[in-house]
């Protein structure tokens, strides 16, 4: 008789955004006359940049001719894209990253979930709280997190690093030593950041205790403040202790096109074993690469025109973030985020729980956000709104909230 992976049975409920989707769809079916404004899921709304569309069309045409047709992509991804990444994302910032340390994938979410494959089950993880659910859920699926404790809404074998108003929604070094440390800056969901000096403390700590930092930099393109680093490899020694994961979803609108990459320096080793080689083996066995046409589109993002056009899109979303922040503040809410990230983190009013506020906002204003409790126990009492809607809908959403 076959058996299932019982670790899945330990997971509480369904994936956060699946739960939200079901609740919103049910409400919409019962209220067909209502216009619902969705500022919950971090999905972009602006179309792909013209230079990206041009590159896609050209690559599609290439696939129609024998002399320019492309089959399986190289294991690490096409060199033309990896060269662009190394030049613009790393060398331009003084980071010494080599071509064979960059692995092209179909997105940061996939890599965030799959990276655990190269680590032993007995490794103990440390996560920010609140946290992007994928980090914890995928480790739970692998059997690395222990038992789920309903009364505390925590896993028994996970080190939680509370990110509260008192800490400016940034984590502090844990008292218990972890093996794997998940960091995300600019942060999802709180929108918080830390300076290069503060990030250096984490690198120094990881080197001291022999931990690996898994650094999610999916939102680095939204950074506006100079002291905030765009890459963990701007810190001294990071190549010996950090893996960086990035995405094209938010900086270039590839949420539906799917493209990302992971950087694992060859210097990062465990008892002489290269994590770079382990990830190369994992990807070569389990992954056939992002499509050629999509990688050509990714290359176009780094062109002069591509950088200009995608910056305009980022500015569009950050204008939305400013509208949300100013609108919420004028309505009496306590707000953070929205400066270096497209997320706004607000304190729920009148002692409401985050799910109560979700229902209240949906039913009274027909606006969808994300309950903070879905990101971890320290997210209770908070709520996330995204700046990825249209400008017009964002303005309307704020007017509705002000009238509550």
Tab-separated table of C-alpha atoms in Angstrom:
chain	number	residue	atom	x	y	z
A	1	UNK	CA	0.000	0.000	0.000
A	2	UNK	CA	1.426	3.382	-0.990
A	3	UNK	CA	1.920	6.126	1.569
A	4	UNK	CA	1.662	9.895	1.333
A	5	UNK	CA	4.106	12.473	2.639
A	6	UNK	CA	2.472	13.044	6.008
A	7	UNK	CA	4.306	16.332	6.459
A	8	UNK	CA	1.675	17.862	4.172
A	9	UNK	CA	-1.008	16.822	6.646
A	10	UNK	CA	0.644	18.961	9.323
A	11	UNK	CA	0.173	22.158	7.331
A	12	UNK	CA	-2.539	24.419	8.794
A	13	UNK	CA	-5.240	25.128	6.202
A	14	UNK	CA	-4.454	26.020	2.605
A	15	UNK	CA	-1.857	28.397	1.208
A	16	UNK	CA	-2.587	31.942	2.423
A	17	UNK	CA	-3.381	33.460	-0.948
A	18	UNK	CA	-5.523	30.490	-1.960
A	19	UNK	CA	-7.640	31.088	1.150
A	20	UNK	CA	-7.957	34.782	0.308
A	21	UNK	CA	-8.919	33.953	-3.274
A	22	UNK	CA	-11.696	31.621	-2.151
A	23	UNK	CA	-13.124	34.167	0.299
A	24	UNK	CA	-13.071	36.969	-2.274
A	25	UNK	CA	-14.597	34.811	-5.011
A	26	UNK	CA	-17.398	33.698	-2.702
A	27	UNK	CA	-18.157	37.316	-1.785
A	28	UNK	CA	-18.054	38.373	-5.441
A	29	UNK	CA	-20.539	35.667	-6.442
A	30	UNK	CA	-22.966	36.875	-3.801
A	31	UNK	CA	-22.456	40.559	-4.659
A	32	UNK	CA	-22.328	40.774	-8.430
A	33	UNK	CA	-23.112	44.516	-8.348
A	34	UNK	CA	-20.010	45.352	-6.304
A	35	UNK	CA	-16.716	46.525	-7.815
A	36	UNK	CA	-13.972	44.824	-5.831
A	37	UNK	CA	-10.546	46.466	-5.770
A	38	UNK	CA	-7.797	43.926	-5.151
A	39	UNK	CA	-4.747	45.199	-3.281
A	40	UNK	CA	-3.928	41.887	-1.656
A	41	UNK	CA	-1.759	39.625	-3.766
A	42	UNK	CA	1.517	41.116	-4.963
A	43	UNK	CA	0.683	40.701	-8.649
A	44	UNK	CA	1.586	43.452	-11.085
A	45	UNK	CA	-1.035	45.093	-13.313
A	46	UNK	CA	0.996	47.105	-15.828
A	47	UNK	CA	1.768	45.422	-19.185
A	48	UNK	CA	5.254	44.253	-20.061
A	49	UNK	CA	7.586	47.004	-21.260
A	50	UNK	CA	7.625	47.554	-25.050
A	51	UNK	CA	11.290	46.501	-25.332
A	52	UNK	CA	10.431	43.224	-23.585
A	53	UNK	CA	7.515	42.570	-25.940
A	54	UNK	CA	9.795	43.269	-28.907
A	55	UNK	CA	12.347	40.766	-27.613
A	56	UNK	CA	9.639	38.140	-27.089
A	57	UNK	CA	8.345	38.544	-30.627
A	58	UNK	CA	11.836	38.325	-32.083
A	59	UNK	CA	12.609	35.194	-30.073
A	60	UNK	CA	9.334	33.571	-31.105
A	61	UNK	CA	10.190	34.210	-34.760
A	62	UNK	CA	13.597	32.601	-34.190
A	63	UNK	CA	11.871	29.470	-32.911
A	64	UNK	CA	10.122	29.145	-36.270
A	65	UNK	CA	13.313	28.603	-38.271
A	66	UNK	CA	15.649	25.619	-38.118
A	67	UNK	CA	18.798	27.725	-38.110
A	68	UNK	CA	17.693	29.802	-35.096
A	69	UNK	CA	15.565	27.243	-33.247
A	70	UNK	CA	16.459	26.493	-29.596
A	71	UNK	CA	15.664	23.317	-27.677
A	72	UNK	CA	16.672	22.605	-24.099
A	73	UNK	CA	18.356	25.519	-22.363
A	74	UNK	CA	21.789	25.073	-20.754
A	75	UNK	CA	21.577	23.893	-17.133
A	76	UNK	CA	22.616	27.264	-15.705
A	77	UNK	CA	20.627	29.290	-18.242
A	78	UNK	CA	21.745	31.039	-21.422
A	79	UNK	CA	25.045	32.876	-21.155
A	80	UNK	CA	23.655	36.036	-22.744
A	81	UNK	CA	21.275	36.487	-19.799
A	82	UNK	CA	23.754	35.493	-17.103
A	83	UNK	CA	26.270	37.984	-18.539
A	84	UNK	CA	23.693	40.776	-18.336
A	85	UNK	CA	22.857	39.844	-14.751
A	86	UNK	CA	26.476	39.721	-13.634
A	87	UNK	CA	27.326	43.026	-15.313
A	88	UNK	CA	24.342	45.100	-14.180
A	89	UNK	CA	23.263	43.539	-10.882
A	90	UNK	CA	26.645	42.667	-9.418
A	91	UNK	CA	29.744	44.087	-11.109
A	92	UNK	CA	28.088	47.513	-11.266
A	93	UNK	CA	27.796	47.373	-7.460
A	94	UNK	CA	31.302	46.070	-6.851
A	95	UNK	CA	30.207	42.470	-6.238
A	96	UNK	CA	32.502	39.767	-7.628
A	97	UNK	CA	30.037	37.212	-8.983
A	98	UNK	CA	31.060	34.850	-11.785
A	99	UNK	CA	28.897	33.607	-14.663
A	100	UNK	CA	28.828	30.053	-13.342
A	101	UNK	CA	27.545	31.256	-9.987
A	102	UNK	CA	24.253	32.429	-11.525
A	103	UNK	CA	21.446	29.907	-12.097
A	104	UNK	CA	18.446	30.979	-14.205
A	105	UNK	CA	15.044	29.687	-13.073
A	106	UNK	CA	11.322	30.229	-13.536
A	107	UNK	CA	11.010	32.473	-10.501
A	108	UNK	CA	12.046	33.343	-6.971
A	109	UNK	CA	9.127	31.462	-5.426
A	110	UNK	CA	10.278	28.209	-7.015
A	111	UNK	CA	13.873	28.696	-5.932
A	112	UNK	CA	12.859	29.721	-2.405
A	113	UNK	CA	10.952	26.471	-2.076
A	114	UNK	CA	13.440	24.234	-3.853
A	115	UNK	CA	16.649	25.478	-2.246
A	116	UNK	CA	15.991	23.235	0.753
A	117	UNK	CA	16.700	20.196	-1.417
A	118	UNK	CA	20.456	20.667	-0.996
A	119	UNK	CA	20.326	20.863	2.815
A	120	UNK	CA	20.000	18.038	5.349
A	121	UNK	CA	16.680	17.652	7.175
A	122	UNK	CA	18.291	18.194	10.576
A	123	UNK	CA	19.160	21.789	9.712
A	124	UNK	CA	17.212	24.245	11.853
A	125	UNK	CA	15.774	27.298	10.116
A	126	UNK	CA	15.331	30.836	11.412
A	127	UNK	CA	12.710	33.075	9.827
A	128	UNK	CA	11.480	36.599	10.263
A	129	UNK	CA	8.037	36.826	11.853
A	130	UNK	CA	5.967	37.924	9.965
A	131	UNK	CA	7.371	36.093	6.943
A	132	UNK	CA	6.632	35.159	3.325
A	133	UNK	CA	4.775	31.829	3.861
A	134	UNK	CA	6.743	29.883	1.234
A	135	UNK	CA	9.883	29.743	3.392
A	136	UNK	CA	8.136	28.003	6.279
A	137	UNK	CA	5.613	25.915	4.350
A	138	UNK	CA	8.173	24.310	2.037
A	139	UNK	CA	10.408	23.424	4.978
A	140	UNK	CA	7.356	21.936	6.680
A	141	UNK	CA	6.638	19.859	3.583
A	142	UNK	CA	10.190	18.540	3.714
A	143	UNK	CA	9.847	17.586	7.384
A	144	UNK	CA	12.280	20.144	8.754
A	145	UNK	CA	9.979	22.201	10.999
A	146	UNK	CA	8.725	19.740	13.632
A	147	UNK	CA	5.094	19.887	14.748
A	148	UNK	CA	2.632	22.724	14.251
A	149	UNK	CA	1.514	24.156	17.580
A	150	UNK	CA	-2.006	25.488	17.138
A	151	UNK	CA	-2.042	27.460	20.388
A	152	UNK	CA	0.979	29.556	19.385
A	153	UNK	CA	0.605	29.225	15.606
A	154	UNK	CA	4.265	28.267	15.434
A	155	UNK	CA	6.288	25.221	14.403
A	156	UNK	CA	8.173	23.475	17.170
A	157	UNK	CA	11.507	23.303	15.316
A	158	UNK	CA	11.608	26.800	13.804
A	159	UNK	CA	13.405	29.812	15.264
A	160	UNK	CA	11.107	32.815	14.952
A	161	UNK	CA	12.667	36.276	14.833
A	162	UNK	CA	9.902	38.769	15.719
A	163	UNK	CA	9.754	41.863	13.533
A	164	UNK	CA	7.646	44.349	15.454
A	165	UNK	CA	7.118	48.086	15.652
A	166	UNK	CA	9.661	48.123	18.468
A	167	UNK	CA	12.338	46.719	16.116
A	168	UNK	CA	11.224	48.831	13.112
A	169	UNK	CA	9.904	45.567	11.650
A	170	UNK	CA	13.428	44.213	11.214
A	171	UNK	CA	14.739	41.034	12.902
A	172	UNK	CA	17.316	40.903	15.657
A	173	UNK	CA	20.051	38.275	15.861
A	174	UNK	CA	18.545	35.107	17.377
A	175	UNK	CA	19.616	33.813	20.783
A	176	UNK	CA	19.386	30.223	19.534
A	177	UNK	CA	21.854	29.344	16.777
A	178	UNK	CA	20.216	28.434	13.450
A	179	UNK	CA	21.680	26.561	10.500
A	180	UNK	CA	19.689	28.319	7.773
A	181	UNK	CA	18.593	31.958	8.054
A	182	UNK	CA	15.909	33.324	5.729
A	183	UNK	CA	16.082	37.082	5.158
A	184	UNK	CA	14.039	39.165	2.730
A	185	UNK	CA	14.859	42.843	2.119
A	186	UNK	CA	13.066	44.952	1.117
A	187	UNK	CA	10.754	42.848	3.216
A	188	UNK	CA	7.614	41.058	2.226
A	189	UNK	CA	5.183	41.694	3.920
A	190	UNK	CA	6.266	44.676	6.061
A	191	UNK	CA	8.142	46.715	3.440
A	192	UNK	CA	10.989	47.263	5.922
A	193	UNK	CA	14.680	47.460	5.029
A	194	UNK	CA	18.009	47.462	6.820
A	195	UNK	CA	21.190	49.372	6.061
A	196	UNK	CA	24.368	47.828	4.693
A	197	UNK	CA	25.935	48.199	8.135
A	198	UNK	CA	23.063	46.265	9.727
A	199	UNK	CA	23.167	43.580	7.031
A	200	UNK	CA	26.916	43.190	7.612
A	201	UNK	CA	26.075	42.147	11.190
A	202	UNK	CA	24.052	39.242	9.819
A	203	UNK	CA	26.860	38.183	7.502
A	204	UNK	CA	29.363	38.321	10.361
A	205	UNK	CA	26.986	36.324	12.562
A	206	UNK	CA	26.439	33.642	9.891
A	207	UNK	CA	30.179	33.275	9.392
A	208	UNK	CA	30.686	33.016	13.144
A	209	UNK	CA	28.083	30.279	13.790
A	210	UNK	CA	28.475	28.439	10.472
A	211	UNK	CA	25.025	29.271	9.118
A	212	UNK	CA	23.852	29.952	5.574
A	213	UNK	CA	21.766	33.042	4.804
A	214	UNK	CA	19.126	32.551	2.134
A	215	UNK	CA	18.617	36.109	0.982
A	216	UNK	CA	15.473	36.980	-0.971
A	217	UNK	CA	16.125	40.202	-2.887
A	218	UNK	CA	13.035	40.054	-5.101
A	219	UNK	CA	12.170	43.700	-4.390
A	220	UNK	CA	15.612	45.302	-4.634
A	221	UNK	CA	14.562	47.399	-7.647
A	222	UNK	CA	12.240	49.396	-5.371
A	223	UNK	CA	15.009	50.613	-3.081
A	224	UNK	CA	15.168	54.420	-2.974
A	225	UNK	CA	17.496	55.086	-0.034
A	226	UNK	CA	21.250	55.026	-0.658
A	227	UNK	CA	22.260	53.294	2.573
A	228	UNK	CA	20.078	50.267	1.790
A	229	UNK	CA	22.037	47.527	-0.050
A	230	UNK	CA	20.647	45.977	-3.230
A	231	UNK	CA	22.577	42.733	-2.780
A	232	UNK	CA	23.911	40.862	0.224
A	233	UNK	CA	27.180	40.464	-1.688
A	234	UNK	CA	27.842	44.151	-1.066
A	235	UNK	CA	28.788	42.956	2.435
A	236	UNK	CA	32.279	41.656	3.161
A	237	UNK	CA	32.425	37.863	3.486
A	238	UNK	CA	28.913	37.245	2.153
A	239	UNK	CA	30.180	35.003	-0.659
A	240	UNK	CA	31.190	32.464	1.971
A	241	UNK	CA	27.820	32.327	3.728
A	242	UNK	CA	24.975	33.588	1.534
A	243	UNK	CA	22.702	32.460	-1.292
A	244	UNK	CA	20.797	35.233	-3.081
A	245	UNK	CA	17.479	34.747	-4.853
A	246	UNK	CA	16.027	37.270	-7.289
A	247	UNK	CA	13.006	37.652	-9.521
A	248	UNK	CA	11.937	39.411	-12.714
A	249	UNK	CA	8.325	39.425	-11.502
A	250	UNK	CA	8.257	42.709	-9.643
A	251	UNK	CA	11.051	44.688	-11.317
A	252	UNK	CA	9.891	43.914	-14.877
A	253	UNK	CA	6.358	42.537	-14.562
A	254	UNK	CA	7.182	38.885	-15.303
A	255	UNK	CA	4.644	37.436	-12.839
A	256	UNK	CA	2.881	35.649	-15.690
A	257	UNK	CA	5.986	35.197	-17.837
A	258	UNK	CA	8.071	33.532	-15.079
A	259	UNK	CA	11.772	34.237	-14.741
A	260	UNK	CA	14.200	34.499	-11.839
A	261	UNK	CA	17.651	33.420	-10.743
A	262	UNK	CA	19.668	32.232	-7.780
A	263	UNK	CA	23.284	33.102	-7.035
A	264	UNK	CA	25.451	30.580	-5.181
A	265	UNK	CA	29.132	31.573	-4.967
A	266	UNK	CA	31.643	28.725	-5.343
A	267	UNK	CA	33.240	29.987	-2.144
A	268	UNK	CA	30.199	28.792	-0.172
A	269	UNK	CA	31.071	25.312	1.109
A	270	UNK	CA	30.182	22.840	3.856
A	271	UNK	CA	33.100	20.650	4.970
A	272	UNK	CA	34.688	21.070	1.568
A	273	UNK	CA	31.460	20.393	-0.380
A	274	UNK	CA	30.474	23.177	-2.767
A	275	UNK	CA	26.835	24.255	-2.511
A	276	UNK	CA	27.200	25.628	-6.034
A	277	UNK	CA	27.875	22.121	-7.348
A	278	UNK	CA	25.006	20.656	-5.326
A	279	UNK	CA	22.540	23.178	-6.725
A	280	UNK	CA	23.886	22.598	-10.234
A	281	UNK	CA	23.255	18.869	-9.750
A	282	UNK	CA	19.790	19.505	-8.368
A	283	UNK	CA	18.793	21.820	-11.224
A	284	UNK	CA	20.276	19.561	-13.875
A	285	UNK	CA	18.246	16.648	-12.540
A	286	UNK	CA	14.932	18.286	-11.643
A	287	UNK	CA	14.661	21.346	-13.885
A	288	UNK	CA	14.794	21.881	-17.643
A	289	UNK	CA	15.269	25.625	-17.576
A	290	UNK	CA	13.253	28.733	-18.354
A	291	UNK	CA	12.151	29.024	-22.016
A	292	UNK	CA	14.531	30.590	-24.519
A	293	UNK	CA	12.004	33.273	-25.477
A	294	UNK	CA	11.566	34.282	-21.837
A	295	UNK	CA	15.311	34.449	-21.232
A	296	UNK	CA	15.660	36.716	-24.279
A	297	UNK	CA	12.943	38.901	-22.766
A	298	UNK	CA	14.918	38.961	-19.522
A	299	UNK	CA	18.024	40.051	-21.408
A	300	UNK	CA	16.052	42.980	-22.850
A	301	UNK	CA	15.312	44.215	-19.328
A	302	UNK	CA	19.017	45.045	-18.969
A	303	UNK	CA	19.254	47.027	-22.200
A	304	UNK	CA	19.436	50.814	-21.910
A	305	UNK	CA	15.837	51.152	-23.068
A	306	UNK	CA	14.756	48.214	-20.924
A	307	UNK	CA	16.188	49.773	-17.772
A	308	UNK	CA	14.471	53.056	-18.607
A	309	UNK	CA	11.080	51.476	-19.274
A	310	UNK	CA	11.078	49.210	-16.226
A	311	UNK	CA	12.126	52.115	-13.980
A	312	UNK	CA	9.068	53.977	-15.235
A	313	UNK	CA	6.880	51.040	-14.208
A	314	UNK	CA	8.485	50.880	-10.779
A	315	UNK	CA	7.880	54.620	-10.380
A	316	UNK	CA	4.226	54.033	-11.289
A	317	UNK	CA	3.815	51.500	-8.487
A	318	UNK	CA	5.739	53.624	-5.995
A	319	UNK	CA	3.411	56.521	-6.758
A	320	UNK	CA	0.603	54.153	-5.779
A	321	UNK	CA	2.483	53.339	-2.576
A	322	UNK	CA	2.669	57.038	-1.730
A	323	UNK	CA	-1.062	57.422	-2.367
A	324	UNK	CA	-1.816	54.496	-0.051
A	325	UNK	CA	0.495	55.710	2.714
A	326	UNK	CA	-0.814	59.263	2.626
A	327	UNK	CA	-4.431	58.114	2.364
A	328	UNK	CA	-4.162	55.756	5.308
A	329	UNK	CA	-2.352	58.294	7.481
A	330	UNK	CA	-5.012	60.914	6.753
A	331	UNK	CA	-7.640	58.346	7.755
A	332	UNK	CA	-5.916	57.837	11.106
A	333	UNK	CA	-4.064	54.575	10.495
A	334	UNK	CA	-0.590	53.735	11.771
A	335	UNK	CA	1.464	52.883	8.690
A	336	UNK	CA	4.959	51.692	7.705
A	337	UNK	CA	6.588	50.519	4.470
A	338	UNK	CA	5.927	51.975	1.041
A	339	UNK	CA	9.291	53.771	0.778
A	340	UNK	CA	11.704	51.083	-0.438
A	341	UNK	CA	9.033	48.501	-1.235
A	342	UNK	CA	5.616	48.256	-2.918
A	343	UNK	CA	4.032	47.012	0.325
A	344	UNK	CA	2.273	49.033	2.986
A	345	UNK	CA	1.990	47.531	6.468
A	346	UNK	CA	-0.737	48.999	8.643
A	347	UNK	CA	-2.001	48.433	12.158
A	348	UNK	CA	-5.597	47.217	12.230
A	349	UNK	CA	-7.996	49.688	13.865
A	350	UNK	CA	-10.162	49.346	16.958
A	351	UNK	CA	-8.446	46.197	18.196
A	352	UNK	CA	-9.655	44.156	15.215
A	353	UNK	CA	-7.868	40.924	14.386
A	354	UNK	CA	-6.266	40.889	10.954
A	355	UNK	CA	-8.910	38.514	9.550
A	356	UNK	CA	-11.722	40.589	11.075
A	357	UNK	CA	-10.284	43.642	9.351
A	358	UNK	CA	-10.024	41.647	6.104
A	359	UNK	CA	-13.772	40.904	6.252
A	360	UNK	CA	-14.577	44.465	7.318
A	361	UNK	CA	-12.614	45.998	4.449
A	362	UNK	CA	-14.048	43.570	1.908
A	363	UNK	CA	-17.657	43.988	2.999
A	364	UNK	CA	-17.709	47.704	3.799
A	365	UNK	CA	-15.271	49.090	1.219
A	366	UNK	CA	-15.036	46.200	-1.277
A	367	UNK	CA	-11.237	46.399	-0.998
A	368	UNK	CA	-9.062	43.301	-0.670
A	369	UNK	CA	-5.851	43.199	1.348
A	370	UNK	CA	-3.875	40.515	3.151
A	371	UNK	CA	-4.303	39.686	6.850
A	372	UNK	CA	-1.040	39.968	8.752
A	373	UNK	CA	-1.747	36.774	10.693
A	374	UNK	CA	-1.271	34.854	7.456
A	375	UNK	CA	2.418	35.770	7.581
A	376	UNK	CA	3.016	34.489	11.103
A	377	UNK	CA	1.992	35.144	14.717
A	378	UNK	CA	3.719	38.541	14.910
A	379	UNK	CA	1.608	39.633	11.945
A	380	UNK	CA	-1.563	39.523	14.012
A	381	UNK	CA	-3.051	42.970	14.401
A	382	UNK	CA	-1.533	44.114	11.108
A	383	UNK	CA	-2.577	44.163	7.471
A	384	UNK	CA	-0.771	44.394	4.132
A	385	UNK	CA	-1.820	46.403	1.100
A	386	UNK	CA	0.078	46.313	-2.185
A	387	UNK	CA	0.842	49.127	-4.602
A	388	UNK	CA	0.465	46.893	-7.659
A	389	UNK	CA	-3.057	47.983	-8.593
A	390	UNK	CA	-3.844	50.596	-11.208
A	391	UNK	CA	-3.425	54.211	-10.154
A	392	UNK	CA	-7.134	54.858	-10.631
A	393	UNK	CA	-8.159	51.873	-8.495
A	394	UNK	CA	-5.639	52.828	-5.830
A	395	UNK	CA	-7.107	56.325	-5.575
A	396	UNK	CA	-10.618	54.901	-5.400
A	397	UNK	CA	-9.650	52.349	-2.767
A	398	UNK	CA	-8.242	55.073	-0.531
A	399	UNK	CA	-11.374	57.186	-0.906
A	400	UNK	CA	-13.483	54.194	0.111
A	401	UNK	CA	-11.323	53.509	3.160
A	402	UNK	CA	-11.439	57.172	4.219
A	403	UNK	CA	-15.248	57.004	4.223
A	404	UNK	CA	-15.354	54.071	6.651
